[in-house]
Amino acid sequence: MTNEYRDADGKRLTDYPRPSVAVDTAVLTVPAGGPLSVLQVLDAVDGDWRLPGTFVHEGEQLASAVLRSLSTKAGVTGLAPEQLHVFDDPSRDDRGWVLSVAHLDVVPASALEPDGSRARIVPVADTLGMVHGHDDIVAFAVARLRAAYSDAPDTHGLLAEPFTMTELRRVHEAIRGEALLPDSFRRAMLPMLTATEAKRAEGPGKPATRYRRG
Amino acid sequence: MTNEYRDADGKRLTDYPRPSVAVDTAVLTVPAGGPLSVLQVLDAVDGDWRLPGTFVHEGEQLASAVLRSLSTKAGVTGLAPEQLHVFDDPSRDDRGWVLSVAHLDVVPASALEPDGSRARIVPVADTLGMVHGHDDIVAFAVARLRAAYSDAPDTHGLLAEPFTMTELRRVHEAIRGEALLPDSFRRAMLPMLTATEAKRAEGPGKPATRYRRG
DNA sequence: TCAATAGTGTCTATGAGACACTATTAA
DNA sequence: TTAATAGTGTCTCATAGACACTATTGA
């Protein structure tokens, strides 16, 4: 990095004021048979449940800061943070001039085992009222995830392969927030899946084919 | 703003290193009968043609910084900047630790009259090779605009109302980058338009109805 | 056998593409 | 009248919804 840069006014880069930059992440998951849920962490300073986040370190990339915050604050090995939006309302954060870069990370429920005292998984519908405008971040994240799950099967790998068509549909229904027609769903998804050998354990009924993506 | 905040480590907000934050904007327009084009400004320091941008001022919102940069660098009264993405690759900008928040602004060609020495309008296809990764910003902007113009008529107000169906289709074709079927296009758009009294001046042919959005 | 779940066949309604046709103007 | 552009009618095809039907298991 160089400090020799001067702009048209002769000023160095460091002569300009700089904001604090935070990353805040909505980690979304779908517990088996459950609703779309989000990871919250307990803020040690405020005592509030909020989204995991951190300030970026010098020269650190945003995605790295996200992964670091998930590991540190929630003991979660995050996967592939996706950037959503920068929130820049000056009154959004009472700690000063803070830009918050919102992220989405989608993680299988099996990889999230919060201890409950520092981190917890809460249905999205029950998370309203978080500090620092974190409700907005969840809304952005849910919208993004819904769009992704409208077109293609389990784009973010919530299900372990291979999975049955019903398992896949249940996950899509949880994310979309509505019931889906089984046969229309099947026909839309089949061209994007490859069948494996039929297997199934629990209960009666014809054994379901298990599929892989692609 | 307060400096009394302390985090879990006892550090103040200002104890953390902070990046420079820039906004860079792809101002897109469609000249009458022309291709999708973007506004470039001449960098007084480097002598390169690039996208207009600036560093954010203290406490300033990103959209305000965008409008300020358009006014200062290109004499353009911008309209409604739309945030696209934060580019954070450390090697992206050789001036130091800079986050670039890319924006899109869509402006009618009539509102852009660059003098050519400081600013110019260039077809998007001819802009490859800009510094600081500005090509990526244009790609993001074009993708966003294409998505918007797939569904609804002139969502960003490039045409002055009222306009004919052919004028509308030409603008959508310029943005989408492909020819559109006149009758399919008409039927898709009609429900989102209201007709006014037919008028038309130039040339032969049946006078075209002029429409307004909504 | 019955209940339960998986999967298929097929009818219908809708919408896009294709394209021939009519309508209205300037020259 | 002719060229040019605007706009309509309608055929076909692909797809989604609806739903009845068959298939295969556990109990």
Tab-separated table of C-alpha atoms (C1' of nucleotides) in Angstrom:
chain	number	residue	atom	x	y	z
A	1	MET	CA	0.000	0.000	0.000
A	2	THR	CA	1.232	3.442	-0.859
A	3	ASN	CA	0.620	6.780	0.760
A	4	GLU	CA	2.037	8.683	-2.183
A	5	TYR	CA	-1.310	9.081	-3.874
A	6	ARG	CA	-2.567	12.653	-4.118
A	7	ASP	CA	-5.906	13.587	-5.556
A	8	ALA	CA	-6.827	16.654	-7.582
A	9	ASP	CA	-6.820	18.737	-4.397
A	10	GLY	CA	-3.386	17.500	-3.371
A	11	LYS	CA	-4.841	15.490	-0.519
A	12	ARG	CA	-3.643	12.079	0.529
A	13	LEU	CA	-6.100	9.233	0.876
A	14	THR	CA	-5.671	9.329	4.652
A	15	ASP	CA	-6.517	13.001	4.790
A	16	TYR	CA	-10.150	12.132	4.274
A	17	PRO	CA	-12.321	11.054	7.191
A	18	ARG	CA	-13.138	7.381	7.140
A	19	PRO	CA	-16.154	5.517	8.505
A	20	SER	CA	-16.067	2.414	10.599
A	21	VAL	CA	-17.172	-0.502	8.454
A	22	ALA	CA	-19.008	-3.424	9.981
A	23	VAL	CA	-20.282	-6.643	8.498
A	24	ASP	CA	-23.513	-8.111	9.844
A	25	THR	CA	-24.746	-11.454	8.668
A	26	ALA	CA	-28.099	-13.168	8.496
A	27	VAL	CA	-27.228	-16.856	8.772
A	28	LEU	CA	-30.322	-18.636	7.489
A	29	THR	CA	-31.142	-22.285	7.880
A	30	VAL	CA	-34.093	-24.657	7.769
A	31	PRO	CA	-34.221	-27.160	10.663
A	32	ALA	CA	-35.605	-30.552	9.644
A	33	GLY	CA	-39.325	-30.028	9.154
A	34	GLY	CA	-39.113	-26.560	10.673
A	35	PRO	CA	-39.528	-23.016	9.435
A	36	LEU	CA	-36.927	-20.741	7.929
A	37	SER	CA	-34.761	-19.650	10.846
A	38	VAL	CA	-31.927	-17.256	11.574
A	39	LEU	CA	-28.918	-17.355	13.861
A	40	GLN	CA	-28.815	-14.772	16.647
A	41	VAL	CA	-25.960	-14.076	19.048
A	42	LEU	CA	-26.046	-12.441	22.447
A	43	ASP	CA	-24.412	-9.033	22.479
A	44	ALA	CA	-22.066	-9.067	25.476
A	45	VAL	CA	-22.247	-5.284	25.851
A	46	ASP	CA	-25.956	-4.584	25.370
A	47	GLY	CA	-27.449	-7.913	26.390
A	48	ASP	CA	-29.510	-7.949	23.188
A	49	TRP	CA	-29.985	-10.783	20.768
A	50	ARG	CA	-28.752	-9.598	17.403
A	51	LEU	CA	-27.123	-10.806	14.188
A	52	PRO	CA	-23.469	-11.779	14.371
A	53	GLY	CA	-21.181	-9.056	13.118
A	54	THR	CA	-17.815	-7.416	13.501
A	55	PHE	CA	-15.762	-4.493	12.325
A	56	VAL	CA	-13.479	-5.234	9.421
A	57	HIS	CA	-9.791	-5.459	10.148
A	58	GLU	CA	-7.192	-3.562	8.181
A	59	GLY	CA	-6.938	-4.838	4.642
A	60	GLU	CA	-9.380	-7.640	5.378
A	61	GLN	CA	-11.954	-8.578	2.792
A	62	LEU	CA	-15.601	-8.394	3.759
A	63	ALA	CA	-16.249	-12.099	3.276
A	64	SER	CA	-13.307	-12.918	5.554
A	65	ALA	CA	-14.663	-10.628	8.232
A	66	VAL	CA	-18.018	-12.397	7.972
A	67	LEU	CA	-16.448	-15.824	8.391
A	68	ARG	CA	-14.344	-14.569	11.293
A	69	SER	CA	-17.393	-13.123	13.057
A	70	LEU	CA	-19.362	-16.338	12.629
A	71	SER	CA	-16.523	-18.398	13.970
A	72	THR	CA	-15.807	-16.096	16.903
A	73	LYS	CA	-19.313	-15.142	17.939
A	74	ALA	CA	-21.234	-18.292	17.220
A	75	GLY	CA	-18.710	-21.073	16.784
A	76	VAL	CA	-20.047	-21.587	13.268
A	77	THR	CA	-17.943	-22.537	10.322
A	78	GLY	CA	-19.631	-20.354	7.749
A	79	LEU	CA	-19.601	-21.231	4.136
A	80	ALA	CA	-20.146	-18.725	1.362
A	81	PRO	CA	-21.191	-15.269	2.524
A	82	GLU	CA	-23.162	-13.370	-0.058
A	83	GLN	CA	-23.185	-9.604	0.048
A	84	LEU	CA	-26.605	-7.974	0.260
A	85	HIS	CA	-26.541	-4.221	0.837
A	86	VAL	CA	-24.761	-1.421	2.616
A	87	PHE	CA	-26.839	0.291	5.272
A	88	ASP	CA	-25.637	3.839	5.787
A	89	ASP	CA	-28.354	5.672	7.686
A	90	PRO	CA	-26.406	7.868	10.156
A	91	SER	CA	-28.993	7.269	12.864
A	92	ARG	CA	-28.897	3.526	12.336
A	93	ASP	CA	-26.087	2.943	14.794
A	94	ASP	CA	-25.690	5.027	17.941
A	95	ARG	CA	-22.013	4.164	18.261
A	96	GLY	CA	-20.857	6.642	15.617
A	97	TRP	CA	-20.314	6.797	11.867
A	98	VAL	CA	-20.753	3.161	10.916
A	99	LEU	CA	-21.452	1.585	7.578
A	100	SER	CA	-22.953	-1.875	7.878
A	101	VAL	CA	-22.423	-4.252	4.985
A	102	ALA	CA	-25.176	-6.827	5.286
A	103	HIS	CA	-24.488	-10.402	4.260
A	104	LEU	CA	-26.371	-13.640	3.819
A	105	ASP	CA	-24.939	-17.026	4.615
A	106	VAL	CA	-26.945	-20.208	4.238
A	107	VAL	CA	-25.912	-23.138	6.398
A	108	PRO	CA	-27.432	-26.606	6.869
A	109	ALA	CA	-29.062	-26.993	10.271
A	110	SER	CA	-26.749	-29.924	10.961
A	111	ALA	CA	-23.777	-27.540	10.920
A	112	LEU	CA	-25.388	-25.215	13.470
A	113	GLU	CA	-25.426	-26.418	17.038
A	114	PRO	CA	-25.564	-23.283	19.171
A	115	ASP	CA	-25.171	-23.698	22.909
A	116	GLY	CA	-28.077	-21.378	23.604
A	117	SER	CA	-26.253	-19.038	25.947
A	118	ARG	CA	-24.254	-17.210	23.284
A	119	ALA	CA	-26.092	-18.151	20.122
A	120	ARG	CA	-29.469	-19.525	19.140
A	121	ILE	CA	-31.577	-20.426	16.111
A	122	VAL	CA	-34.873	-18.553	15.922
A	123	PRO	CA	-37.685	-18.714	13.352
A	124	VAL	CA	-37.436	-15.648	11.140
A	125	ALA	CA	-40.954	-14.602	12.080
A	126	ASP	CA	-39.921	-14.313	15.740
A	127	THR	CA	-36.896	-12.069	15.305
A	128	LEU	CA	-38.511	-8.652	14.924
A	129	GLY	CA	-37.127	-5.890	17.108
A	130	MET	CA	-33.387	-6.408	16.835
A	131	VAL	CA	-31.057	-3.459	17.394
A	132	HIS	CA	-29.029	-1.568	14.794
A	133	GLY	CA	-31.644	-2.185	12.107
A	134	HIS	CA	-30.923	-5.879	11.919
A	135	ASP	CA	-34.543	-6.585	11.048
A	136	ASP	CA	-33.903	-4.954	7.679
A	137	ILE	CA	-30.966	-7.246	7.059
A	138	VAL	CA	-33.081	-10.314	7.707
A	139	ALA	CA	-35.723	-8.990	5.323
A	140	PHE	CA	-33.095	-8.514	2.606
A	141	ALA	CA	-31.671	-11.966	3.254
A	142	VAL	CA	-35.026	-13.702	3.122
A	143	ALA	CA	-35.935	-11.948	-0.125
A	144	ARG	CA	-32.641	-12.978	-1.691
A	145	LEU	CA	-32.998	-16.573	-0.571
A	146	ARG	CA	-36.600	-16.779	-1.780
A	147	ALA	CA	-35.549	-15.592	-5.214
A	148	ALA	CA	-32.825	-18.237	-5.360
A	149	TYR	CA	-35.182	-21.028	-4.307
A	150	SER	CA	-37.832	-20.079	-6.897
A	151	ASP	CA	-35.877	-21.414	-9.827
A	152	ALA	CA	-33.492	-24.171	-8.934
A	153	PRO	CA	-33.290	-27.046	-6.436
A	154	ASP	CA	-31.611	-26.256	-3.106
A	155	THR	CA	-29.182	-23.747	-4.571
A	156	HIS	CA	-27.465	-23.185	-1.234
A	157	GLY	CA	-27.006	-26.791	-0.215
A	158	LEU	CA	-29.314	-26.978	2.796
A	159	LEU	CA	-30.000	-30.656	2.182
A	160	ALA	CA	-27.439	-33.430	2.309
A	161	GLU	CA	-27.400	-35.371	-0.931
A	162	PRO	CA	-29.070	-37.545	-1.923
A	163	PHE	CA	-32.508	-36.315	-0.902
A	164	THR	CA	-36.065	-37.251	-1.782
A	165	MET	CA	-38.379	-35.041	-3.768
A	166	THR	CA	-40.548	-34.514	-0.698
A	167	GLU	CA	-37.582	-33.446	1.431
A	168	LEU	CA	-36.610	-30.991	-1.278
A	169	ARG	CA	-40.122	-29.623	-1.538
A	170	ARG	CA	-40.408	-29.164	2.228
A	171	VAL	CA	-37.244	-27.065	2.258
A	172	HIS	CA	-38.483	-24.947	-0.630
A	173	GLU	CA	-41.831	-24.508	1.086
A	174	ALA	CA	-40.150	-23.357	4.300
A	175	ILE	CA	-38.124	-20.772	2.392
A	176	ARG	CA	-40.890	-19.635	0.071
A	177	GLY	CA	-43.307	-19.453	2.980
A	178	GLU	CA	-46.111	-21.164	1.079
A	179	ALA	CA	-47.315	-24.596	0.091
A	180	LEU	CA	-46.148	-25.827	-3.313
A	181	LEU	CA	-48.039	-28.183	-5.610
A	182	PRO	CA	-46.242	-31.519	-5.433
A	183	ASP	CA	-46.576	-32.439	-9.080
A	184	SER	CA	-45.796	-29.023	-10.505
A	185	PHE	CA	-42.801	-28.807	-8.190
A	186	ARG	CA	-41.610	-32.223	-9.248
A	187	ARG	CA	-41.830	-31.421	-12.936
A	188	ALA	CA	-40.036	-28.116	-12.486
A	189	MET	CA	-37.176	-29.680	-10.537
A	190	LEU	CA	-36.677	-33.046	-12.264
A	191	PRO	CA	-34.667	-31.671	-15.205
A	192	MET	CA	-32.169	-30.222	-12.696
A	193	LEU	CA	-31.772	-33.447	-10.706
A	194	THR	CA	-30.282	-36.860	-11.290
A	195	ALA	CA	-31.836	-39.912	-9.692
A	196	THR	CA	-29.871	-42.412	-7.635
A	197	GLU	CA	-31.053	-45.818	-6.346
A	198	ALA	CA	-34.336	-45.674	-4.490
A	199	LYS	CA	-33.966	-45.942	-0.742
A	200	ARG	CA	-36.012	-45.050	2.244
A	201	ALA	CA	-36.377	-46.204	5.844
A	202	GLU	CA	-39.216	-44.734	7.866
A	203	GLY	CA	-42.876	-45.674	7.720
A	204	PRO	CA	-45.076	-47.160	5.052
A	205	GLY	CA	-45.435	-45.973	1.505
A	206	LYS	CA	-43.664	-46.521	-1.762
A	207	PRO	CA	-39.927	-45.941	-1.350
A	208	ALA	CA	-38.889	-42.553	-2.628
A	209	THR	CA	-36.190	-42.040	-5.217
A	210	ARG	CA	-33.255	-40.056	-3.908
A	211	TYR	CA	-31.752	-37.372	-6.105
A	212	ARG	CA	-28.601	-35.364	-6.477
A	213	ARG	CA	-28.375	-31.867	-7.873
A	214	GLY	CA	-27.261	-31.464	-11.447
B	1	MET	CA	-22.167	11.013	17.573
B	2	THR	CA	-20.653	9.613	20.715
B	3	ASN	CA	-17.202	8.289	21.447
B	4	GLU	CA	-18.254	6.684	24.688
B	5	TYR	CA	-18.999	3.369	23.101
B	6	ARG	CA	-16.733	0.540	24.200
B	7	ASP	CA	-16.949	-2.931	22.797
B	8	ALA	CA	-16.350	-6.236	24.575
B	9	ASP	CA	-12.592	-5.628	24.438
B	10	GLY	CA	-12.901	-2.143	25.894
B	11	LYS	CA	-11.978	-0.553	22.589
B	12	ARG	CA	-13.562	2.596	21.238
B	13	LEU	CA	-14.981	2.624	17.739
B	14	THR	CA	-12.144	4.892	16.606
B	15	ASP	CA	-9.520	2.473	17.911
B	16	TYR	CA	-10.204	0.234	14.940
B	17	PRO	CA	-8.564	0.907	11.578
B	18	ARG	CA	-10.983	2.258	9.026
B	19	PRO	CA	-10.957	1.966	5.244
B	20	SER	CA	-11.444	4.782	2.797
B	21	VAL	CA	-14.879	4.421	1.278
B	22	ALA	CA	-15.532	5.558	-2.260
B	23	VAL	CA	-18.668	5.594	-4.344
B	24	ASP	CA	-18.364	4.947	-8.067
B	25	THR	CA	-21.364	5.246	-10.315
B	26	ALA	CA	-22.357	3.835	-13.666
B	27	VAL	CA	-24.677	6.486	-15.094
B	28	LEU	CA	-26.562	4.672	-17.836
B	29	THR	CA	-28.639	6.248	-20.555
B	30	VAL	CA	-30.051	5.462	-23.977
B	31	PRO	CA	-29.557	8.233	-26.557
B	32	ALA	CA	-32.454	8.528	-28.996
B	33	GLY	CA	-32.176	5.535	-31.312
B	34	GLY	CA	-28.750	4.723	-29.893
B	35	PRO	CA	-27.265	1.911	-27.832
B	36	LEU	CA	-27.077	1.639	-24.071
B	37	SER	CA	-24.362	4.080	-23.021
B	38	VAL	CA	-22.472	5.093	-19.926
B	39	LEU	CA	-21.098	8.378	-18.637
B	40	GLN	CA	-17.307	8.606	-18.285
B	41	VAL	CA	-15.301	11.425	-16.735
B	42	LEU	CA	-11.692	12.343	-17.275
B	43	ASP	CA	-9.531	11.667	-14.231
B	44	ALA	CA	-7.537	14.860	-13.690
B	45	VAL	CA	-4.717	12.975	-11.950
B	46	ASP	CA	-4.299	9.908	-14.145
B	47	GLY	CA	-5.632	11.192	-17.453
B	48	ASP	CA	-7.862	8.122	-17.733
B	49	TRP	CA	-11.516	7.980	-18.661
B	50	ARG	CA	-13.321	6.361	-15.767
B	51	LEU	CA	-16.628	6.311	-13.942
B	52	PRO	CA	-17.453	9.333	-11.802
B	53	GLY	CA	-16.761	8.743	-8.136
B	54	THR	CA	-15.666	10.322	-4.902
B	55	PHE	CA	-14.755	9.525	-1.349
B	56	VAL	CA	-17.605	9.852	1.106
B	57	HIS	CA	-17.521	12.808	3.452
B	58	GLU	CA	-17.943	12.475	7.185
B	59	GLY	CA	-21.452	11.426	8.082
B	60	GLU	CA	-22.555	11.656	4.464
B	61	GLN	CA	-24.897	9.032	3.063
B	62	LEU	CA	-23.742	7.048	0.079
B	63	ALA	CA	-26.507	8.304	-2.197
B	64	SER	CA	-25.607	11.884	-1.349
B	65	ALA	CA	-21.980	11.252	-2.197
B	66	VAL	CA	-23.070	9.815	-5.537
B	67	LEU	CA	-25.159	12.868	-6.374
B	68	ARG	CA	-22.333	15.163	-5.284
B	69	SER	CA	-19.817	13.355	-7.467
B	70	LEU	CA	-22.114	13.497	-10.491
B	71	SER	CA	-22.724	17.190	-10.016
B	72	THR	CA	-19.065	18.042	-9.393
B	73	LYS	CA	-17.381	15.784	-11.912
B	74	ALA	CA	-19.860	15.761	-14.759
B	75	GLY	CA	-22.241	18.645	-14.188
B	76	VAL	CA	-25.065	16.123	-14.063
B	77	THR	CA	-28.069	16.415	-11.832
B	78	GLY	CA	-28.384	12.779	-10.912
B	79	LEU	CA	-31.653	11.275	-9.929
B	80	ALA	CA	-32.011	8.150	-7.889
B	81	PRO	CA	-28.782	6.268	-7.283
B	82	GLU	CA	-29.268	2.592	-6.704
B	83	GLN	CA	-26.681	0.657	-4.750
B	84	LEU	CA	-25.156	-2.332	-6.504
B	85	HIS	CA	-22.246	-3.942	-4.677
B	86	VAL	CA	-19.205	-3.282	-2.551
B	87	PHE	CA	-15.925	-4.108	-4.229
B	88	ASP	CA	-13.282	-4.905	-1.642
B	89	ASP	CA	-10.441	-6.627	-3.432
B	90	PRO	CA	-7.310	-5.177	-1.775
B	91	SER	CA	-5.477	-5.096	-5.100
B	92	ARG	CA	-8.348	-3.363	-6.823
B	93	ASP	CA	-7.145	0.135	-6.030
B	94	ASP	CA	-3.445	0.982	-5.857
B	95	ARG	CA	-4.102	4.041	-3.697
B	96	GLY	CA	-4.511	2.106	-0.451
B	97	TRP	CA	-7.262	0.359	1.497
B	98	VAL	CA	-10.327	1.481	-0.401
B	99	LEU	CA	-13.811	0.017	-0.436
B	100	SER	CA	-15.733	1.009	-3.536
B	101	VAL	CA	-19.508	1.032	-3.272
B	102	ALA	CA	-20.765	0.721	-6.829
B	103	HIS	CA	-23.973	2.488	-7.819
B	104	LEU	CA	-26.293	2.694	-10.774
B	105	ASP	CA	-28.072	5.845	-11.834
B	106	VAL	CA	-30.307	5.964	-14.884
B	107	VAL	CA	-30.741	9.331	-16.534
B	108	PRO	CA	-32.569	10.396	-19.708
B	109	ALA	CA	-30.165	11.360	-22.470
B	110	SER	CA	-31.790	14.787	-22.584
B	111	ALA	CA	-30.483	15.477	-19.071
B	112	LEU	CA	-26.906	14.594	-20.053
B	113	GLU	CA	-25.061	17.114	-22.132
B	114	PRO	CA	-21.379	16.551	-21.374
B	115	ASP	CA	-18.918	19.065	-22.777
B	116	GLY	CA	-16.622	16.300	-24.016
B	117	SER	CA	-13.481	17.557	-22.337
B	118	ARG	CA	-14.405	16.479	-18.816
B	119	ALA	CA	-17.225	14.060	-19.439
B	120	ARG	CA	-18.595	12.013	-22.316
B	121	ILE	CA	-21.256	9.445	-23.159
B	122	VAL	CA	-19.864	6.187	-24.532
B	123	PRO	CA	-21.644	3.028	-25.693
B	124	VAL	CA	-21.270	0.396	-22.998
B	125	ALA	CA	-19.595	-1.970	-25.434
B	126	ASP	CA	-16.762	0.543	-25.966
B	127	THR	CA	-15.838	1.129	-22.334
B	128	LEU	CA	-13.729	-1.928	-21.574
B	129	GLY	CA	-10.385	-1.281	-19.931
B	130	MET	CA	-11.245	1.307	-17.300
B	131	VAL	CA	-9.047	1.611	-14.219
B	132	HIS	CA	-9.894	0.571	-10.638
B	133	GLY	CA	-12.086	-2.288	-11.856
B	134	HIS	CA	-14.737	0.006	-13.232
B	135	ASP	CA	-15.555	-2.476	-15.966
B	136	ASP	CA	-17.012	-4.721	-13.275
B	137	ILE	CA	-19.238	-1.925	-12.068
B	138	VAL	CA	-20.636	-1.389	-15.542
B	139	ALA	CA	-21.302	-5.100	-15.861
B	140	PHE	CA	-23.206	-5.083	-12.568
B	141	ALA	CA	-25.157	-2.005	-13.604
B	142	VAL	CA	-26.131	-3.397	-16.982
B	143	ALA	CA	-27.279	-6.651	-15.427
B	144	ARG	CA	-29.403	-4.788	-12.897
B	145	LEU	CA	-30.947	-2.550	-15.534
B	146	ARG	CA	-31.672	-5.477	-17.844
B	147	ALA	CA	-33.511	-7.242	-15.062
B	148	ALA	CA	-35.613	-4.150	-14.391
B	149	TYR	CA	-36.494	-3.700	-18.056
B	150	SER	CA	-37.546	-7.329	-18.490
B	151	ASP	CA	-40.768	-6.939	-16.594
B	152	ALA	CA	-42.142	-3.430	-16.656
B	153	PRO	CA	-42.225	-0.460	-19.035
B	154	ASP	CA	-39.377	2.036	-18.666
B	155	THR	CA	-39.001	1.528	-14.942
B	156	HIS	CA	-36.305	4.190	-14.690
B	157	GLY	CA	-37.985	6.947	-16.668
B	158	LEU	CA	-35.681	7.139	-19.683
B	159	LEU	CA	-38.536	8.259	-21.926
B	160	ALA	CA	-40.507	11.452	-21.550
B	161	GLU	CA	-44.207	10.751	-21.278
B	162	PRO	CA	-46.230	10.220	-23.299
B	163	PHE	CA	-44.368	7.862	-25.604
B	164	THR	CA	-45.347	5.520	-28.399
B	165	MET	CA	-45.144	1.757	-28.158
B	166	THR	CA	-42.336	1.722	-30.707
B	167	GLU	CA	-40.301	4.270	-28.777
B	168	LEU	CA	-40.760	2.168	-25.669
B	169	ARG	CA	-39.744	-0.988	-27.444
B	170	ARG	CA	-36.613	0.616	-28.914
B	171	VAL	CA	-35.467	1.642	-25.428
B	172	HIS	CA	-36.094	-1.840	-24.073
B	173	GLU	CA	-34.246	-3.347	-27.019
B	174	ALA	CA	-31.247	-1.090	-26.417
B	175	ILE	CA	-31.103	-2.141	-22.774
B	176	ARG	CA	-31.820	-5.809	-23.302
B	177	GLY	CA	-29.352	-5.935	-26.150
B	178	GLU	CA	-31.643	-7.921	-28.410
B	179	ALA	CA	-34.574	-7.469	-30.764
B	180	LEU	CA	-37.993	-7.917	-29.179
B	181	LEU	CA	-41.105	-9.206	-30.932
B	182	PRO	CA	-43.350	-6.186	-31.468
B	183	ASP	CA	-46.638	-7.911	-30.744
B	184	SER	CA	-45.462	-9.932	-27.777
B	185	PHE	CA	-43.880	-6.816	-26.360
B	186	ARG	CA	-47.058	-4.817	-26.904
B	187	ARG	CA	-49.227	-7.376	-25.167
B	188	ALA	CA	-46.838	-7.654	-22.232
B	189	MET	CA	-46.691	-3.881	-21.706
B	190	LEU	CA	-50.259	-2.759	-22.456
B	191	PRO	CA	-51.677	-3.725	-19.050
B	192	MET	CA	-49.084	-1.469	-17.423
B	193	LEU	CA	-49.777	1.538	-19.646
B	194	THR	CA	-52.623	3.980	-20.134
B	195	ALA	CA	-53.335	5.405	-23.549
B	196	THR	CA	-53.647	9.126	-24.227
B	197	GLU	CA	-54.858	10.811	-27.451
B	198	ALA	CA	-53.095	9.553	-30.551
B	199	LYS	CA	-50.539	11.952	-31.920
B	200	ARG	CA	-47.559	11.754	-34.179
B	201	ALA	CA	-45.630	14.096	-36.459
B	202	GLU	CA	-42.877	12.559	-38.576
B	203	GLY	CA	-43.284	10.555	-41.751
B	204	PRO	CA	-46.052	8.365	-43.129
B	205	GLY	CA	-47.867	5.605	-41.357
B	206	LYS	CA	-50.804	5.285	-39.044
B	207	PRO	CA	-50.466	7.697	-36.111
B	208	ALA	CA	-49.253	5.917	-33.013
B	209	THR	CA	-51.071	6.047	-29.731
B	210	ARG	CA	-49.037	7.670	-27.004
B	211	TYR	CA	-48.992	6.079	-23.566
B	212	ARG	CA	-48.192	6.927	-19.999
B	213	ARG	CA	-46.913	4.495	-17.394
B	214	GLY	CA	-49.387	3.072	-14.955
C	1	DT	C1'	-56.395	-56.251	3.401
C	2	DC	C1'	-55.676	-51.083	4.432
C	3	DA	C1'	-53.275	-46.856	5.115
C	4	DA	C1'	-49.726	-44.154	3.554
C	5	DT	C1'	-46.561	-42.149	0.549
C	6	DA	C1'	-44.449	-41.963	-4.358
C	7	DG	C1'	-45.087	-41.230	-8.863
C	8	DT	C1'	-47.730	-41.013	-13.757
C	9	DG	C1'	-51.151	-39.686	-17.290
C	10	DT	C1'	-53.908	-36.447	-19.040
C	11	DC	C1'	-57.295	-32.679	-19.480
C	12	DT	C1'	-57.583	-27.754	-19.527
C	13	DA	C1'	-56.444	-22.907	-19.213
C	14	DT	C1'	-53.046	-19.581	-20.092
C	15	DG	C1'	-49.560	-17.135	-22.369
C	16	DA	C1'	-45.789	-16.567	-25.881
C	17	DG	C1'	-44.338	-16.928	-30.579
C	18	DA	C1'	-45.535	-16.566	-35.292
C	19	DC	C1'	-47.678	-14.396	-38.832
C	20	DA	C1'	-51.323	-12.951	-41.743
C	21	DC	C1'	-54.445	-9.435	-41.810
C	22	DT	C1'	-56.578	-4.632	-41.301
C	23	DA	C1'	-56.020	0.595	-40.327
C	24	DT	C1'	-54.384	5.145	-41.172
C	25	DT	C1'	-51.301	8.304	-42.521
C	26	DA	C1'	-47.651	11.107	-46.080
C	27	DA	C1'	-46.305	11.640	-50.484
D	1	DT	C1'	-52.049	4.422	-55.389
D	2	DT	C1'	-48.005	3.151	-52.843
D	3	DA	C1'	-44.968	2.928	-49.029
D	4	DA	C1'	-44.672	3.000	-44.347
D	5	DT	C1'	-45.870	2.391	-39.753
D	6	DA	C1'	-49.593	1.003	-36.153
D	7	DG	C1'	-52.383	-2.274	-34.453
D	8	DT	C1'	-55.605	-6.809	-34.426
D	9	DG	C1'	-57.004	-11.698	-34.890
D	10	DT	C1'	-55.891	-16.122	-34.474
D	11	DC	C1'	-53.308	-20.519	-34.858
D	12	DT	C1'	-49.990	-23.321	-32.531
D	13	DC	C1'	-47.078	-24.863	-28.995
D	14	DA	C1'	-45.210	-25.116	-24.370
D	15	DT	C1'	-46.193	-25.053	-19.655
D	16	DA	C1'	-48.735	-24.838	-15.061
D	17	DG	C1'	-52.594	-26.256	-12.457
D	18	DA	C1'	-55.794	-29.780	-11.311
D	19	DC	C1'	-56.813	-34.218	-10.331
D	20	DA	C1'	-57.659	-38.956	-11.115
D	21	DC	C1'	-55.090	-42.897	-11.440
D	22	DT	C1'	-51.323	-46.502	-10.596
D	23	DA	C1'	-47.207	-48.278	-7.714
D	24	DT	C1'	-44.973	-49.988	-3.676
D	25	DT	C1'	-44.202	-50.305	0.854
D	26	DG	C1'	-45.376	-51.327	6.471
D	27	DA	C1'	-48.550	-53.033	9.491
